[in-house]
Coordinates of C-alpha atoms in Angstrom, one line a residue:
X842 CA -77.6 9.2 -64.7
X843 CA -80.8 8.6 -66.6
X844 CA -80.3 8.4 -70.3
X845 CA -82.4 8.1 -73.5
X846 CA -81.1 7.2 -77.0
X847 CA -82.6 8.5 -80.2
X848 CA -83.1 5.6 -82.6
X849 CA -84.4 7.6 -85.5
X850 CA -81.6 8.1 -88.0
X851 CA -80.5 11.5 -89.3
X852 CA -81.0 13.4 -86.0
X853 CA -78.5 15.2 -83.8
X854 CA -78.3 14.8 -80.1
X855 CA -78.5 11.0 -80.3
X856 CA -78.0 10.7 -76.5
X857 CA -80.2 12.6 -74.1
X858 CA -78.4 12.8 -70.7
X859 CA -81.2 13.8 -68.3
X860 CA -80.6 16.4 -65.6
X861 CA -82.3 16.5 -62.2
X862 CA -85.6 18.3 -62.4
X863 CA -87.6 19.2 -65.5
X864 CA -86.1 18.4 -68.9
X865 CA -88.0 20.2 -71.7
X866 CA -88.0 18.3 -75.1
X867 CA -89.3 19.8 -78.4
X868 CA -88.4 21.3 -81.7
X869 CA -87.7 24.7 -80.2
X870 CA -83.9 25.6 -79.9
X871 CA -84.8 26.9 -76.4
X872 CA -85.7 23.4 -75.1
X873 CA -83.2 21.5 -73.0
X874 CA -83.1 18.9 -75.7
X875 CA -84.0 20.2 -79.2
X876 CA -85.2 17.6 -81.7
X877 CA -85.5 19.1 -85.2
X878 CA -88.2 16.9 -86.8
X879 CA -91.5 18.0 -88.4
X880 CA -93.6 15.5 -86.3
X881 CA -92.2 16.9 -83.0
X882 CA -94.0 19.9 -81.5
X883 CA -92.2 23.1 -80.5
X884 CA -92.7 22.1 -76.8
X885 CA -93.5 18.4 -77.1
X886 CA -93.1 16.9 -73.7
X887 CA -91.3 17.1 -70.3
X888 CA -89.2 14.4 -68.7
X889 CA -88.9 14.9 -65.0
X890 CA -86.0 13.3 -63.2
X891 CA -86.3 13.0 -59.4
X892 CA -85.4 10.7 -56.5
X893 CA -88.6 8.8 -57.3
X894 CA -87.6 8.0 -60.9
X895 CA -88.2 9.3 -64.4
X896 CA -91.6 10.6 -65.5
X897 CA -92.7 11.8 -68.9
X898 CA -95.5 14.3 -69.4
X899 CA -97.0 15.3 -72.7
X900 CA -97.1 19.1 -73.1
X901 CA -100.1 19.2 -75.4
X902 CA -98.2 18.0 -78.5
X903 CA -99.9 17.7 -81.9
X904 CA -98.8 14.2 -82.7
X905 CA -98.8 12.8 -79.2
X906 CA -96.4 11.0 -76.8
X907 CA -96.3 7.2 -76.7
X908 CA -94.6 4.6 -74.4
X909 CA -94.3 1.2 -76.0
X910 CA -96.9 2.2 -78.6
X911 CA -99.5 3.4 -76.0
X912 CA -100.5 7.1 -76.0
X913 CA -99.8 8.7 -72.6
X914 CA -100.4 12.0 -70.9
X915 CA -98.1 11.1 -68.0
X916 CA -96.2 7.9 -67.3
X917 CA -93.2 6.6 -65.3
X918 CA -90.4 5.3 -67.6
X919 CA -88.5 2.1 -67.1
X920 CA -85.3 0.8 -68.7
X921 CA -85.9 -1.0 -72.0
X922 CA -89.0 1.0 -72.9
X923 CA -89.5 2.8 -76.2
X924 CA -90.8 6.3 -76.3
X925 CA -92.2 7.9 -79.4
X926 CA -92.5 11.7 -79.9
X927 CA -94.4 11.8 -83.2
X928 CA -92.3 9.7 -85.5
X929 CA -89.2 10.1 -83.5
X930 CA -88.3 7.0 -81.4
X931 CA -86.2 7.1 -78.2
X932 CA -84.9 4.1 -76.3
X933 CA -84.9 4.3 -72.4
X934 CA -81.4 3.1 -71.7
X935 CA -81.2 4.0 -68.0
X936 CA -83.4 5.6 -65.3
X937 CA -80.8 5.7 -62.5
X938 CA -80.5 8.9 -60.4
X939 CA -77.1 9.7 -59.0
X940 CA -77.1 12.6 -56.6
X941 CA -73.6 13.6 -55.7
X942 CA -73.3 15.5 -52.4
X943 CA -70.2 17.6 -52.3
X944 CA -68.1 16.9 -49.2
X945 CA -66.5 19.8 -47.4
X946 CA -64.9 20.4 -44.1
X947 CA -66.1 23.3 -42.1
X948 CA -63.3 25.7 -41.4
X949 CA -62.6 25.8 -37.7
X950 CA -62.0 29.2 -36.2
X951 CA -58.6 30.1 -34.9
X952 CA -57.9 29.9 -31.2
X953 CA -59.1 33.1 -29.4
X954 CA -56.6 35.8 -28.6
X955 CA -56.3 36.7 -24.9
X956 CA -55.1 40.3 -24.2
X957 CA -52.8 41.2 -21.4
X958 CA -55.8 42.4 -19.2
X959 CA -57.5 39.0 -19.6
X960 CA -60.0 40.2 -22.2
X961 CA -60.8 37.5 -24.9
X962 CA -61.2 38.5 -28.5
X963 CA -63.8 36.9 -30.8
X964 CA -62.1 34.4 -33.2
X965 CA -64.3 35.5 -36.1
X966 CA -64.3 39.3 -35.3
X967 CA -60.9 40.3 -34.1
X968 CA -62.1 43.8 -33.3
X969 CA -64.8 42.6 -30.9
X970 CA -64.5 41.2 -27.3
X971 CA -65.9 37.7 -26.7
X972 CA -69.0 38.0 -24.6
X973 CA -70.4 34.4 -24.6
X974 CA -69.1 30.8 -24.4
X975 CA -70.9 27.7 -25.7
X976 CA -71.8 25.2 -22.9
X977 CA -71.1 22.3 -25.3
X978 CA -68.2 22.9 -27.6
X979 CA -66.7 25.7 -25.4
X980 CA -66.3 28.0 -28.4
X981 CA -66.2 31.8 -27.5
X982 CA -68.0 34.4 -29.5
X983 CA -69.0 38.1 -29.6
X984 CA -72.6 39.4 -29.6
X985 CA -72.7 39.4 -33.4
X986 CA -71.9 35.7 -33.5
X987 CA -74.6 34.5 -31.0
X988 CA -77.8 33.2 -32.6
X989 CA -80.8 34.5 -30.6
X990 CA -84.0 32.5 -30.6
X991 CA -86.8 34.5 -29.2
X992 CA -89.7 32.7 -27.5
X993 CA -93.1 34.0 -26.7
X994 CA -93.6 34.5 -23.0
X995 CA -90.0 33.6 -22.0
X996 CA -86.4 34.7 -22.1
X997 CA -84.6 34.4 -25.5
X998 CA -82.3 31.5 -26.0
X999 CA -78.7 32.2 -26.9
X1000 CA -77.3 29.5 -29.2
X1001 CA -73.9 28.7 -30.5
X1002 CA -73.4 29.3 -34.3
X1003 CA -71.3 26.1 -34.6
X1004 CA -73.2 23.4 -32.7
X1005 CA -76.5 25.2 -31.8
X1006 CA -76.2 24.5 -28.1
X1007 CA -76.9 27.0 -25.3
X1008 CA -74.4 29.8 -24.7
X1009 CA -73.6 31.5 -21.4
X1010 CA -72.2 35.0 -20.8
X1011 CA -68.5 35.3 -20.1
X1012 CA -67.9 37.3 -16.9
X1013 CA -65.9 40.4 -17.5
X1014 CA -63.0 41.5 -15.3
X1015 CA -65.2 44.3 -13.8
X1016 CA -68.0 41.8 -13.1
X1017 CA -65.6 39.4 -11.4
X1018 CA -64.2 42.2 -9.3
X1019 CA -67.7 43.4 -8.3
X1020 CA -68.8 39.9 -7.4
X1021 CA -65.6 39.4 -5.4
X1022 CA -66.2 42.6 -3.4
X1023 CA -69.9 41.9 -2.9
X1024 CA -68.9 38.4 -1.8
X1025 CA -66.5 39.9 0.7
X1026 CA -69.2 42.1 2.2
X1027 CA -71.6 39.2 2.4
X1028 CA -69.1 37.0 4.1
X1029 CA -68.3 39.9 6.6
X1030 CA -72.0 40.4 7.4
X1031 CA -72.4 36.6 7.9
X1032 CA -69.4 36.5 10.3
X1033 CA -70.8 39.4 12.3
X1034 CA -74.2 37.9 12.5
X1035 CA -72.8 34.5 13.6
X1036 CA -70.6 36.2 16.2
X1037 CA -73.6 38.1 17.7
X1038 CA -75.7 35.0 17.8
X1039 CA -72.9 33.1 19.5
X1040 CA -72.6 35.7 22.3
X1041 CA -76.3 35.7 22.8
X1042 CA -76.3 32.0 23.4
X1043 CA -73.4 32.3 25.8
X1044 CA -75.3 34.9 28.0
X1045 CA -78.2 32.5 28.3

């Protein structure tokens, strides 16, 4: 990580290990890095550490902020440069930014429980029946788990909470029975219609 070394003797905090974001430097004990020296202002400057590098900004100090002897209001810092806050000298040892991204594995839900009557329970809410299934990862879920994306002038999209793909309703036992009975009636009507049409052609 970016680091500055105080070269002026007799001061504490000889090493300034910068943190990501704004680092306040000054004589005040409330600063991120407090430098107890009479030529350093209460809030002397800010050093901003970001992915772009290290930038120093003077905060309206009395004795000024200098980089390699030149007064600056704002400047990018490079390794090997010397920064002066009043009479206090700091050496820029490193400007590297190391962003550590914690790795974790998403906990996979347990397999769904299927009751004796064929009803599937939601893996995340054991008290609720699964009402939808993802068309991509095939995960089942209840109404509370489904992500609803509402669109203007159209039907809302039902999305999987795990992979964000489209979900479809799971037919219930009653729905399957109704569909089966209706299908039976439709097939019966079709058979009667075909039989009547066949007899009509035969008479001709």
